[in-house]
Short mmCIF file of C-alpha atoms and ligand atoms in Angstrom, two decimals:
data_model
loop_
_atom_site.label_atom_id
_atom_site.label_comp_id
_atom_site.label_asym_id
_atom_site.label_seq_id
_atom_site.Cartn_x
_atom_site.Cartn_y
_atom_site.Cartn_z
CA VAL A 1 71.81 36.25 161.51
CA SER A 2 73.10 32.72 160.83
CA ALA A 3 74.07 31.94 157.24
CA LEU A 4 71.92 29.46 155.31
CA GLY A 5 73.23 26.90 152.82
CA VAL A 6 72.39 27.64 149.19
CA ARG A 7 69.49 25.18 148.77
CA GLU A 8 67.70 26.30 151.93
CA ALA A 9 68.36 29.95 151.10
CA TYR A 10 66.91 29.80 147.59
CA ARG A 11 64.01 27.64 148.77
CA LEU A 12 63.01 30.58 151.02
CA TRP A 13 64.03 33.32 148.55
CA ALA A 14 62.42 31.88 145.39
CA SER A 15 58.99 33.50 145.66
CA THR A 16 60.36 37.01 146.27
CA TYR A 17 63.59 36.85 144.20
CA SER A 18 63.78 39.98 142.06
CA GLU A 19 66.12 42.46 140.41
CA ASN A 20 68.58 44.35 142.65
CA ALA A 21 71.68 46.50 142.14
CA VAL A 22 73.98 43.48 141.77
CA THR A 23 71.77 41.56 139.33
CA SER A 24 71.16 44.71 137.33
CA LEU A 25 74.94 45.31 136.98
CA ASP A 26 75.32 41.66 135.93
CA GLU A 27 72.74 42.23 133.19
CA GLU A 28 74.63 45.32 131.98
CA LEU A 29 77.91 43.39 131.90
CA ALA A 30 76.35 40.44 130.06
CA ALA A 31 74.88 42.79 127.44
CA ALA A 32 78.29 44.39 126.93
CA MET A 33 80.53 41.31 127.08
CA SER A 34 78.66 38.15 126.09
CA PRO A 35 78.10 37.25 122.45
CA SER A 36 74.43 37.53 121.51
CA PRO A 37 72.73 34.14 122.01
CA ARG A 38 70.83 34.62 118.75
CA GLY A 39 70.91 31.37 116.80
CA LEU A 40 73.26 29.70 119.31
CA ARG A 41 72.82 26.74 121.64
CA LEU A 42 72.85 28.41 125.08
CA LEU A 43 73.15 26.88 128.54
CA ASP A 44 72.42 29.09 131.57
CA ALA A 45 74.16 27.24 134.43
CA GLY A 46 72.57 28.28 137.72
CA CYS A 47 69.68 29.95 135.91
CA GLY A 48 67.58 30.58 139.02
CA THR A 49 64.08 31.40 137.79
CA GLY A 50 65.41 31.24 134.23
CA ARG A 51 64.62 34.90 133.66
CA ARG A 52 67.76 35.51 131.60
CA VAL A 53 67.00 32.76 129.08
CA ALA A 54 63.23 33.26 128.96
CA GLY A 55 62.37 34.89 125.65
CA SER A 56 65.91 34.46 124.37
CA ASP A 57 66.42 34.25 120.61
CA ALA A 58 68.88 31.38 121.00
CA ALA A 59 68.38 28.35 118.76
CA LEU A 60 68.25 26.30 121.96
CA ALA A 61 68.12 27.81 125.46
CA ILE A 62 68.40 25.52 128.46
CA GLY A 63 68.70 26.48 132.11
CA VAL A 64 69.75 24.32 135.04
CA ASP A 65 69.63 25.14 138.72
CA VAL A 66 70.13 23.25 141.95
CA SER A 67 67.02 24.86 143.48
CA GLN A 68 63.76 23.28 142.37
CA GLU A 69 61.89 26.16 144.06
CA MET A 70 63.70 28.75 141.93
CA LEU A 71 62.88 26.74 138.80
CA ASN A 72 59.25 26.41 139.88
CA ALA A 73 58.99 30.17 140.44
CA GLY A 74 60.27 30.79 136.93
CA VAL A 75 59.25 31.20 133.39
CA ALA A 76 61.96 29.44 131.38
CA PRO A 77 60.43 27.00 128.91
CA CYS A 78 63.34 24.59 129.17
CA ALA A 79 64.87 24.25 132.61
CA ALA A 80 65.94 21.32 134.79
CA ALA A 81 67.27 20.63 138.25
CA ALA A 82 71.01 19.93 138.13
CA ASP A 83 74.24 20.89 139.85
CA ILE A 84 76.71 22.83 137.74
CA VAL A 85 79.54 20.60 138.94
CA ALA A 86 77.92 17.57 137.22
CA LEU A 87 76.04 18.77 134.14
CA PRO A 88 73.66 16.26 132.52
CA PHE A 89 74.79 17.07 128.96
CA ALA A 90 77.05 15.48 126.37
CA ASP A 91 80.44 16.94 125.43
CA GLY A 92 80.39 19.94 123.08
CA GLU A 93 76.61 20.42 123.20
CA PHE A 94 76.62 24.22 123.60
CA ASP A 95 78.02 27.24 121.73
CA LEU A 96 77.60 29.58 124.70
CA VAL A 97 77.42 29.00 128.46
CA TRP A 98 76.37 31.61 131.03
CA CYS A 99 77.08 31.22 134.73
CA ARG A 100 75.78 34.37 136.35
CA LEU A 101 76.15 35.19 140.05
CA VAL A 102 76.45 31.50 140.98
CA LEU A 103 80.10 30.62 141.60
CA SER A 104 80.33 32.38 144.95
CA TYR A 105 78.11 29.53 146.22
CA VAL A 106 80.58 26.89 145.00
CA ALA A 107 83.55 26.17 147.28
CA GLN A 108 85.82 24.58 144.67
CA LEU A 109 85.78 26.13 141.21
CA GLU A 110 87.64 23.27 139.46
CA ASN A 111 84.68 20.98 138.78
CA ALA A 112 82.49 23.82 137.59
CA TYR A 113 85.00 25.17 135.05
CA GLN A 114 85.82 21.63 133.86
CA GLU A 115 82.12 21.00 133.25
CA PHE A 116 81.69 24.30 131.37
CA ALA A 117 84.67 23.44 129.16
CA ARG A 118 83.37 19.92 128.55
CA VAL A 119 79.86 20.93 127.41
CA LEU A 120 81.14 23.78 125.20
CA ARG A 121 82.13 23.06 121.62
CA PRO A 122 85.72 23.99 120.71
CA GLY A 123 85.71 27.77 120.16
CA GLY A 124 82.55 28.14 122.25
CA GLN A 125 82.38 30.94 124.85
CA LEU A 126 81.61 31.19 128.55
CA PHE A 127 80.33 34.31 130.32
CA VAL A 128 80.84 34.22 134.12
CA SER A 129 79.86 36.83 136.68
CA ASP A 130 80.47 36.66 140.41
CA PHE A 131 80.08 38.75 143.54
CA HIS A 132 83.20 40.96 143.71
CA PRO A 133 85.75 40.41 146.52
CA ASP A 134 85.91 44.21 147.02
CA ALA A 135 82.24 44.21 148.00
CA VAL A 136 82.84 41.47 150.55
CA ALA A 137 85.84 43.39 151.92
CA ALA A 138 83.60 46.46 152.23
CA GLY A 139 81.20 44.45 154.40
CA HIS A 140 78.55 43.53 151.82
CA LYS A 141 76.78 40.25 152.53
CA ARG A 142 74.43 38.07 150.50
CA THR A 143 71.22 38.72 152.38
CA PHE A 144 67.51 38.55 151.57
CA ARG A 145 64.15 38.83 153.32
CA ASP A 146 61.78 35.89 153.19
CA THR A 147 58.01 36.23 152.73
CA ASN A 148 57.66 36.94 156.48
CA GLY A 149 60.14 39.79 156.24
CA GLU A 150 62.81 37.86 158.16
CA LEU A 151 66.39 38.68 157.15
CA HIS A 152 68.70 35.79 156.15
CA GLU A 153 72.32 35.62 155.11
CA VAL A 154 73.50 33.10 152.51
CA LEU A 155 76.72 31.14 153.02
CA HIS A 156 79.15 32.07 150.26
CA PHE A 157 82.80 31.90 149.23
CA VAL A 158 85.08 34.63 147.94
CA HIS A 159 86.92 33.92 144.68
CA PRO A 160 89.50 36.48 143.54
CA ALA A 161 89.77 37.16 139.79
CA GLU A 162 93.07 35.26 139.55
CA ARG A 163 91.37 32.13 140.86
CA HIS A 164 88.65 32.34 138.19
CA VAL A 165 91.16 32.95 135.43
CA GLY A 166 93.66 30.31 136.64
CA THR A 167 91.03 27.62 137.19
CA ALA A 168 89.45 28.33 133.82
CA ALA A 169 92.85 28.16 132.10
CA ARG A 170 93.56 24.74 133.63
CA ALA A 171 90.20 23.56 132.24
CA GLY A 172 91.15 24.75 128.73
CA LEU A 173 89.29 28.07 128.81
CA SER A 174 91.29 31.17 127.93
CA LEU A 175 90.35 34.66 129.03
CA VAL A 176 88.98 36.91 126.29
CA THR A 177 88.11 39.91 128.46
CA SER A 178 87.11 40.85 132.01
CA ARG A 179 85.35 43.82 133.54
CA ASP A 180 84.01 44.97 136.90
CA GLY A 181 80.53 46.29 137.63
CA LYS A 182 80.62 49.34 139.92
CA VAL A 183 77.88 51.05 141.88
CA GLY A 184 76.87 54.18 139.96
CA GLU A 185 73.95 56.09 138.47
CA SER A 186 72.57 53.07 136.61
CA VAL A 187 71.69 51.34 139.91
CA ARG A 188 70.93 54.37 142.06
CA SER A 189 67.17 53.72 141.84
CA PHE A 190 67.56 50.45 143.80
CA TYR A 191 69.05 52.37 146.74
CA ASP A 192 66.52 55.21 146.45
CA SER A 193 63.49 52.91 146.35
CA ALA A 194 64.77 51.08 149.45
CA GLY A 195 65.08 54.46 151.18
CA ARG A 196 68.87 53.99 151.43
CA SER A 197 70.26 56.93 149.48
CA ASP A 198 72.84 57.27 152.28
CA LEU A 199 74.22 53.82 151.36
CA TYR A 200 74.40 54.86 147.71
CA GLU A 201 76.79 57.67 148.64
CA ARG A 202 78.86 55.19 150.67
CA ASP A 203 78.96 52.56 147.88
CA ARG A 204 79.39 54.81 144.86
CA GLY A 205 82.35 53.50 142.80
CA LEU A 206 82.53 50.20 144.72
CA LYS A 207 83.09 47.11 142.54
CA VAL A 208 80.29 44.68 143.34
CA VAL A 209 80.35 42.35 140.31
CA ALA A 210 83.33 40.73 138.55
CA ALA A 211 82.67 39.45 135.01
CA PHE A 212 84.75 37.33 132.63
CA LEU A 213 84.41 36.09 129.07
CA PHE A 214 86.33 32.89 128.28
CA GLU A 215 86.78 30.86 125.11
CA ARG A 216 87.30 27.15 124.86
CA SER A 217 90.50 26.23 123.06
CA THR A 218 89.98 24.62 119.68
C1 SAM B 1 71.98 34.91 142.55
S1 SAM B 1 71.04 33.59 141.86
C2 SAM B 1 71.30 33.92 140.13
C3 SAM B 1 70.30 33.27 139.22
C4 SAM B 1 70.44 33.59 137.74
N1 SAM B 1 71.77 33.24 137.25
C5 SAM B 1 70.15 35.05 137.48
O1 SAM B 1 71.09 35.80 137.18
O2 SAM B 1 68.98 35.44 137.57
C6 SAM B 1 72.10 32.18 142.14
C7 SAM B 1 71.50 30.84 141.70
O3 SAM B 1 72.54 29.86 141.70
C8 SAM B 1 71.96 28.63 142.05
N2 SAM B 1 73.05 27.70 142.43
C9 SAM B 1 73.93 27.84 143.44
N3 SAM B 1 74.81 26.82 143.45
C10 SAM B 1 74.48 26.01 142.40
C11 SAM B 1 75.01 24.80 141.88
N4 SAM B 1 76.09 24.20 142.44
N5 SAM B 1 74.44 24.25 140.77
C12 SAM B 1 73.34 24.86 140.20
N6 SAM B 1 72.79 26.01 140.65
C13 SAM B 1 73.35 26.58 141.74
C14 SAM B 1 71.01 28.99 143.16
O4 SAM B 1 70.06 27.97 143.40
C15 SAM B 1 70.41 30.29 142.60
O5 SAM B 1 69.24 30.04 141.85
#
């Protein structure tokens, strides 16, 4: 299987993109770690179909994604095509930024964290989740099946936690808290419904998502 670049991958994945063990753990971590968007100005950077901001009770909820096909497949009322390394927003426009399961597709983290810091107001917060290096070390790949059932791998980069935290700090974002999402009972149904209960036993306890909450210095 040859790895596809991110735009080609999500062009093919968009119509079948759905919840899986990794995205479900990301949702659990966001619920536990991110401030509630209620009444805030929220940017979801790399929003995909926009499913996380759709129906949000934020005062303003905007999603951007580099894949027009993912945006087209989605439901978010306010979403636009843009790259997270060059956000089309003014300084300080948001109280809260989410960047969920996106940064492993970005080779250099510097521009992304600088952009998040720039569009956040002083004191604003950033929730980031990423594919965990332990999962990559255990042989997990970013793969999906297209509408014809063909398996594809997506080209991605591995960013250790220290790189996230160090790059964010240089952009003026200090770490509030971090946590890992591990394979366990809450995601067992994804393995069972794929008929891969054997893989569940193998993966149990494996860290597959790394999550961070940062705050922009005032
Ligand atoms: C795993 S999906 C996650 C989508 C969404 N955050 C969610 O949790 O449902 C990753 C998304 O990141 C987007 N993406 C990757 N690199 C990007 C970039 N540089 N700028 C904007 N979006 C990007 C992809 O197009 C894809 O929609």
